[in-house]
Amino acid sequence: GNGVADDKAIYTYVPQMIKYYLNEEPILKTVPTYSMDNAEHFQHVFGNIHKMVIKKTNESGGYGMLMGHAADEKQIEKYKAEVVKNPRQFIAQPIISLSSVPCYINGKIQPRHVDLRPFALYGPQGIEIVPGGLTRVALREGSLVVNSSQGGGSKDTWVLM
């Protein structure tokens, strides 16, 4: 599986890992990721907190996050105190503007934010991109959190060829 490669604690280092292990430049850009145990990163993140999301590295499903744009000063200070206690357990990323799609909710068509997770299979014949994927939907109006454990859902994803 990809458990090691999908560990939030190493997101910061993925571009360097690609260069080191594959001797190649990354083909796809990644979301800039900041390790909160790096003093420079820490200052940058909390200096721009209303544009950032901070995540616990040992949590999944949208738990243990602070969405800076939606947090008040009290929430930010409380979360910052947690980060200071053990900064190695946190990473931060800029809040990404997700696409929105029409969803049929409560008898009306309404926009909701989504993210797409495409899938690639690797086998003896090489890499094959699966004609579809997982589209995760933030079902709460205005939310950017698409995890099903946080009230998100999914939509059919069709790829026309």
Coordinates of N, CA and C in Angstrom, one line a residue:
G1 N 0.8 -1.2 0.0 CA 0.0 0.0 0.0 C 0.9 1.2 0.0
N2 N 0.2 2.4 0.2 CA 0.9 3.6 0.1 C 0.9 4.3 1.5
G3 N 0.8 3.6 2.6 CA 0.7 4.2 3.9 C 1.9 5.1 4.2
V4 N 3.1 4.7 3.9 CA 4.2 5.5 4.2 C 4.2 6.8 3.3
A5 N 3.9 6.6 2.1 CA 3.9 7.8 1.2 C 2.8 8.7 1.5
D6 N 1.7 8.2 2.1 CA 0.6 9.1 2.4 C 0.6 9.6 3.9
D7 N 1.7 9.5 4.5 CA 1.9 10.0 5.9 C 2.1 11.5 5.9
K8 N 1.2 12.2 6.5 CA 1.3 13.7 6.5 C 2.7 14.2 7.0
A9 N 3.3 13.4 7.9 CA 4.6 13.9 8.5 C 5.7 14.0 7.4
I10 N 5.5 13.3 6.3 CA 6.6 13.4 5.3 C 6.2 14.3 4.1
Y11 N 4.9 14.8 4.0 CA 4.5 15.7 2.9 C 5.5 16.8 2.6
T12 N 6.1 17.4 3.6 CA 7.1 18.4 3.4 C 8.3 18.0 2.5
Y13 N 8.6 16.7 2.7 CA 9.8 16.2 2.0 C 9.6 15.5 0.7
V14 N 8.4 15.3 0.3 CA 8.2 14.5 -0.9 C 8.9 15.0 -2.2
P15 N 8.9 16.3 -2.5 CA 9.7 16.8 -3.7 C 11.2 16.4 -3.6
Q16 N 11.8 16.5 -2.4 CA 13.2 16.2 -2.2 C 13.4 14.7 -2.3
M17 N 12.4 13.9 -1.8 CA 12.5 12.4 -1.9 C 12.5 12.0 -3.4
I18 N 11.7 12.6 -4.2 CA 11.6 12.3 -5.6 C 12.9 12.6 -6.3
K19 N 13.5 13.7 -6.0 CA 14.8 14.1 -6.5 C 15.9 13.1 -6.1
Y20 N 15.9 12.8 -4.8 CA 16.9 11.9 -4.2 C 16.8 10.5 -4.8
Y21 N 15.6 9.9 -4.6 CA 15.5 8.5 -5.0 C 15.3 8.2 -6.5
L22 N 14.7 9.1 -7.2 CA 14.5 8.9 -8.6 C 15.4 9.7 -9.5
N23 N 16.2 10.6 -8.9 CA 17.0 11.6 -9.6 C 16.2 12.3 -10.7
E24 N 15.0 12.7 -10.4 CA 14.1 13.4 -11.3 C 13.5 14.6 -10.6
E25 N 13.0 15.6 -11.4 CA 12.2 16.6 -10.8 C 10.8 16.1 -10.7
P26 N 10.1 16.5 -9.7 CA 8.7 16.1 -9.6 C 7.9 16.6 -10.9
I27 N 7.0 15.8 -11.4 CA 6.2 16.1 -12.6 C 5.0 17.0 -12.1
L28 N 4.4 16.6 -11.0 CA 3.2 17.3 -10.5 C 3.6 18.1 -9.3
K29 N 3.1 19.3 -9.3 CA 3.3 20.1 -8.1 C 2.5 19.6 -6.9
T30 N 3.1 19.7 -5.7 CA 2.4 19.4 -4.5 C 2.0 20.6 -3.8
V31 N 1.0 20.5 -2.9 CA 0.6 21.6 -2.1 C 1.8 21.9 -1.1
P32 N 2.2 23.2 -1.0 CA 3.3 23.5 -0.1 C 2.9 23.0 1.3
T33 N 3.8 22.3 2.0 CA 3.6 21.8 3.3 C 4.7 22.2 4.2
Y34 N 4.3 22.7 5.4 CA 5.2 23.2 6.4 C 5.2 22.4 7.6
S35 N 6.4 22.0 8.0 CA 6.6 21.2 9.3 C 6.6 22.2 10.4
M36 N 5.8 22.0 11.4 CA 5.6 22.9 12.5 C 6.8 22.9 13.5
D37 N 7.7 21.9 13.3 CA 8.8 21.8 14.2 C 10.0 22.7 13.6
N38 N 9.8 23.2 12.5 CA 10.7 24.2 11.8 C 10.3 25.6 12.3
A39 N 11.2 26.3 13.0 CA 10.9 27.6 13.5 C 10.5 28.6 12.4
E40 N 11.1 28.5 11.3 CA 10.8 29.4 10.2 C 9.4 29.1 9.7
H41 N 9.1 27.8 9.5 CA 7.7 27.4 9.1 C 6.7 27.8 10.1
F42 N 7.0 27.6 11.3 CA 6.0 28.0 12.4 C 5.7 29.5 12.3
Q43 N 6.7 30.3 12.2 CA 6.4 31.7 12.1 C 5.6 32.1 10.9
H44 N 5.9 31.5 9.7 CA 5.2 31.7 8.5 C 3.7 31.3 8.7
V45 N 3.5 30.1 9.2 CA 2.1 29.6 9.3 C 1.3 30.5 10.2
F46 N 1.8 30.8 11.4 CA 1.0 31.6 12.3 C 0.9 33.1 11.9
G47 N 1.9 33.5 11.1 CA 1.8 34.9 10.6 C 0.8 35.0 9.4
N48 N 0.4 33.9 8.9 CA -0.6 33.8 7.8 C -1.8 32.9 8.1
I49 N -2.1 32.8 9.4 CA -3.0 31.7 9.9 C -4.3 31.7 9.2
H50 N -4.8 32.9 8.8 CA -6.2 32.9 8.2 C -6.2 32.4 6.7
K51 N -5.0 32.1 6.2 CA -4.9 31.5 4.9 C -4.4 30.0 5.0
M52 N -4.3 29.5 6.2 CA -3.7 28.2 6.4 C -4.6 27.2 7.1
V53 N -4.3 25.9 6.8 CA -4.9 24.8 7.6 C -3.8 24.1 8.3
I54 N -4.0 23.8 9.6 CA -3.0 23.0 10.3 C -3.6 21.7 10.6
K55 N -2.8 20.6 10.4 CA -3.3 19.2 10.6 C -2.4 18.5 11.5
K56 N -3.0 17.6 12.4 CA -2.2 16.7 13.2 C -1.8 15.6 12.2
T57 N -0.5 15.2 12.4 CA 0.0 14.1 11.5 C -0.5 12.8 11.8
N58 N -1.0 12.6 13.0 CA -1.4 11.3 13.4 C -3.0 11.1 13.4
E59 N -3.6 12.1 12.8 CA -5.1 12.0 12.7 C -5.5 11.8 11.2
S60 N -6.7 11.3 11.0 CA -7.2 11.2 9.6 C -8.7 11.5 9.6
G61 N -9.2 11.6 8.5 CA -10.7 11.8 8.4 C -11.1 13.2 8.7
G62 N -10.2 14.1 8.6 CA -10.6 15.5 8.9 C -10.6 15.9 10.4
Y63 N -10.1 15.0 11.2 CA -10.0 15.3 12.6 C -8.7 16.0 13.0
G64 N -8.7 16.7 14.0 CA -7.5 17.4 14.5 C -7.0 18.5 13.7
M65 N -7.9 19.2 12.9 CA -7.5 20.3 12.0 C -7.9 21.6 12.6
L66 N -7.2 22.6 12.2 CA -7.6 24.0 12.4 C -7.7 24.7 11.0
M67 N -8.9 25.1 10.6 CA -9.0 25.8 9.4 C -9.0 27.3 9.7
G68 N -7.8 27.9 9.4 CA -7.5 29.3 9.9 C -8.6 30.3 9.5
H69 N -9.1 30.2 8.3 CA -10.1 31.2 7.8 C -11.4 31.1 8.6
A70 N -11.7 30.0 9.2 CA -12.9 29.8 9.9 C -12.8 29.9 11.4
A71 N -11.6 30.1 11.9 CA -11.3 30.1 13.4 C -11.3 31.5 13.9
D72 N -11.7 31.6 15.2 CA -11.6 32.9 15.8 C -10.3 32.9 16.6
E73 N -9.9 34.1 17.1 CA -8.6 34.3 17.8 C -8.4 33.3 19.0
K74 N -9.5 33.1 19.7 CA -9.4 32.2 20.9 C -9.1 30.8 20.4
Q75 N -9.8 30.3 19.4 CA -9.5 29.0 18.8 C -8.1 28.9 18.3
I76 N -7.6 29.9 17.7 CA -6.2 29.9 17.1 C -5.2 29.8 18.3
E77 N -5.4 30.6 19.3 CA -4.5 30.6 20.4 C -4.5 29.3 21.1
K78 N -5.6 28.7 21.3 CA -5.7 27.4 22.0 C -5.0 26.3 21.1
Y79 N -5.2 26.3 19.8 CA -4.6 25.4 18.9 C -3.1 25.6 18.9
K80 N -2.7 26.9 18.8 CA -1.2 27.2 18.8 C -0.5 26.6 20.0
A81 N -1.2 26.7 21.2 CA -0.6 26.2 22.4 C -0.4 24.7 22.3
E82 N -1.3 24.0 21.6 CA -1.1 22.5 21.4 C 0.0 22.3 20.4
V83 N 0.2 23.1 19.4 CA 1.3 22.9 18.5 C 2.6 23.1 19.2
V84 N 2.7 24.2 20.0 CA 3.9 24.5 20.8 C 4.3 23.3 21.7
K85 N 3.4 22.6 22.2 CA 3.7 21.4 23.1 C 4.4 20.3 22.4
N86 N 4.0 20.0 21.1 CA 4.6 19.0 20.3 C 4.5 19.3 18.9
P87 N 5.4 20.2 18.4 CA 5.3 20.7 17.0 C 5.5 19.6 16.0
R88 N 6.3 18.5 16.3 CA 6.5 17.5 15.3 C 5.2 16.7 14.9
Q89 N 4.2 16.9 15.7 CA 2.9 16.2 15.4 C 2.0 17.0 14.5
F90 N 2.5 18.1 13.9 CA 1.6 19.0 13.1 C 2.3 19.4 11.8
I91 N 1.5 19.5 10.8 CA 2.0 20.2 9.5 C 0.9 21.2 9.2
A92 N 1.3 22.1 8.3 CA 0.4 23.1 7.8 C 0.5 23.3 6.3
Q93 N -0.6 23.7 5.7 CA -0.7 23.9 4.2 C -1.6 25.1 4.0
P94 N -1.4 25.8 2.8 CA -2.3 26.9 2.5 C -3.7 26.2 2.2
I95 N -4.7 27.0 2.5 CA -6.1 26.5 2.2 C -6.2 26.6 0.7
I96 N -6.6 25.5 0.1 CA -6.8 25.4 -1.3 C -8.3 25.7 -1.7
S97 N -8.4 26.5 -2.7 CA -9.8 26.8 -3.2 C -10.3 25.6 -4.0
L98 N -11.2 24.9 -3.4 CA -11.7 23.7 -4.1 C -12.8 24.1 -5.1
S99 N -12.9 23.3 -6.2 CA -13.9 23.4 -7.2 C -15.3 23.2 -6.5
S100 N -16.3 23.6 -7.1 CA -17.6 23.3 -6.6 C -18.4 22.7 -7.8
V101 N -19.4 21.9 -7.4 CA -20.3 21.2 -8.4 C -21.7 21.3 -7.9
P102 N -22.7 21.2 -8.8 CA -24.1 21.2 -8.3 C -24.4 19.9 -7.6
C103 N -25.1 20.0 -6.5 CA -25.6 18.8 -5.8 C -27.1 19.0 -5.5
Y104 N -27.8 17.9 -5.5 CA -29.2 17.9 -5.2 C -29.3 17.7 -3.7
I105 N -29.6 18.7 -2.9 CA -29.7 18.6 -1.5 C -31.0 19.3 -1.0
N106 N -31.7 18.5 -0.2 CA -33.0 19.0 0.4 C -33.9 19.6 -0.7
G107 N -34.0 18.9 -1.8 CA -35.0 19.2 -2.9 C -34.5 20.4 -3.7
K108 N -33.3 20.8 -3.6 CA -32.8 21.9 -4.4 C -31.4 21.6 -4.9
I109 N -31.1 22.2 -6.1 CA -29.7 22.1 -6.6 C -28.9 23.2 -5.9
Q110 N -27.8 22.8 -5.3 CA -26.9 23.8 -4.6 C -25.5 23.5 -4.8
P111 N -24.6 24.5 -4.8 CA -23.2 24.2 -5.0 C -22.5 23.7 -3.8
R112 N -21.6 22.8 -4.0 CA -20.8 22.2 -2.9 C -19.4 22.0 -3.3
H113 N -18.4 22.2 -2.4 CA -17.0 22.0 -2.7 C -16.7 20.5 -2.9
V114 N -15.8 20.2 -3.8 CA -15.4 18.8 -4.0 C -13.9 18.7 -4.2
D115 N -13.4 17.5 -4.0 CA -12.0 17.2 -4.5 C -12.1 15.8 -5.2
L116 N -11.2 15.6 -6.1 CA -11.2 14.4 -6.9 C -9.9 13.6 -6.6
R117 N -10.1 12.4 -6.3 CA -9.0 11.4 -6.1 C -9.0 10.4 -7.2
P118 N -8.1 10.7 -8.2 CA -7.9 9.7 -9.3 C -7.1 8.5 -8.8
F119 N -7.2 7.4 -9.5 CA -6.5 6.2 -9.1 C -5.7 5.7 -10.3
A120 N -4.5 5.3 -10.0 CA -3.6 4.7 -10.9 C -3.2 3.3 -10.5
L121 N -3.1 2.4 -11.4 CA -2.7 1.0 -11.0 C -1.3 0.8 -11.7
Y122 N -0.5 0.1 -10.9 CA 0.9 -0.2 -11.4 C 1.0 -1.7 -11.5
G123 N 1.4 -2.2 -12.7 CA 1.5 -3.6 -12.9 C 2.6 -3.9 -13.9
P124 N 2.6 -5.2 -14.4 CA 3.7 -5.6 -15.3 C 3.7 -4.8 -16.6
Q125 N 2.5 -4.3 -17.0 CA 2.4 -3.5 -18.3 C 2.7 -2.0 -18.0
G126 N 3.0 -1.6 -16.8 CA 3.2 -0.2 -16.5 C 2.1 0.4 -15.7
I127 N 1.9 1.7 -15.8 CA 0.9 2.4 -15.1 C -0.3 2.6 -15.9
E128 N -1.5 2.3 -15.3 CA -2.7 2.5 -16.0 C -3.6 3.4 -15.1
I129 N -4.1 4.5 -15.7 CA -5.0 5.4 -15.0 C -6.4 4.8 -15.1
V130 N -7.1 4.7 -14.0 CA -8.4 4.1 -13.9 C -9.4 5.2 -14.5
P131 N -10.3 4.8 -15.3 CA -11.3 5.8 -15.9 C -12.4 6.1 -14.9
G132 N -12.0 6.8 -13.9 CA -13.0 7.2 -12.9 C -12.2 7.7 -11.7
G133 N -12.8 7.8 -10.5 CA -12.1 8.1 -9.3 C -13.1 8.4 -8.2
L134 N -12.6 8.9 -7.1 CA -13.5 9.2 -6.0 C -13.6 10.7 -5.9
T135 N -14.8 11.2 -6.1 CA -15.1 12.6 -5.9 C -15.7 12.8 -4.5
R136 N -15.0 13.4 -3.6 CA -15.5 13.7 -2.3 C -16.2 15.0 -2.2
V137 N -17.3 15.1 -1.5 CA -18.1 16.3 -1.5 C -18.2 16.8 0.0
A138 N -18.1 18.1 0.1 CA -18.3 18.8 1.4 C -19.8 19.1 1.4
L139 N -20.6 18.3 2.1 CA -22.1 18.5 2.0 C -22.6 19.7 2.8
R140 N -21.8 20.2 3.8 CA -22.2 21.3 4.6 C -21.9 22.6 3.7
E141 N -22.9 23.5 3.6 CA -22.7 24.7 2.8 C -21.5 25.5 3.2
G142 N -20.6 25.8 2.3 CA -19.4 26.6 2.6 C -18.2 25.8 3.1
S143 N -18.4 24.6 3.5 CA -17.3 23.8 4.1 C -16.3 23.4 3.0
L144 N -15.0 23.3 3.4 CA -14.0 22.8 2.5 C -13.6 21.4 3.0
V145 N -14.2 20.9 4.0 CA -13.8 19.6 4.5 C -14.7 18.5 3.9
V146 N -14.1 17.7 3.1 CA -14.8 16.7 2.3 C -14.9 15.3 2.9
N147 N -14.2 15.1 4.0 CA -14.1 13.7 4.6 C -15.5 13.3 5.0
S148 N -15.8 12.0 4.8 CA -17.1 11.5 5.1 C -17.3 11.5 6.7
S149 N -16.2 11.3 7.4 CA -16.3 11.3 8.9 C -16.7 12.7 9.4
Q150 N -16.6 13.8 8.5 CA -16.9 15.1 9.0 C -18.1 15.7 8.2
G151 N -19.0 14.8 7.8 CA -20.2 15.2 7.2 C -20.1 15.3 5.6
G152 N -19.0 14.8 5.1 CA -18.9 14.8 3.6 C -19.6 13.6 3.0
G153 N -19.6 13.6 1.7 CA -20.2 12.6 0.9 C -19.4 12.3 -0.3
S154 N -20.0 11.6 -1.3 CA -19.3 11.3 -2.5 C -20.3 11.5 -3.7
K155 N -19.7 11.6 -4.9 CA -20.5 11.7 -6.1 C -19.9 10.7 -7.1
D156 N -20.7 10.3 -8.1 CA -20.2 9.5 -9.2 C -19.2 10.3 -10.0
T157 N -18.1 9.7 -10.4 CA -17.1 10.3 -11.2 C -17.0 9.6 -12.5
W158 N -17.3 10.3 -13.6 CA -17.2 9.7 -14.9 C -16.1 10.3 -15.7
V159 N -15.4 9.5 -16.5 CA -14.4 10.1 -17.4 C -14.7 9.6 -18.8
L160 N -15.1 10.6 -19.6 CA -15.5 10.2 -21.0 C -14.3 10.2 -21.8
M161 N -14.1 9.1 -22.6 CA -13.0 9.0 -23.5 C -13.4 9.0 -24.9

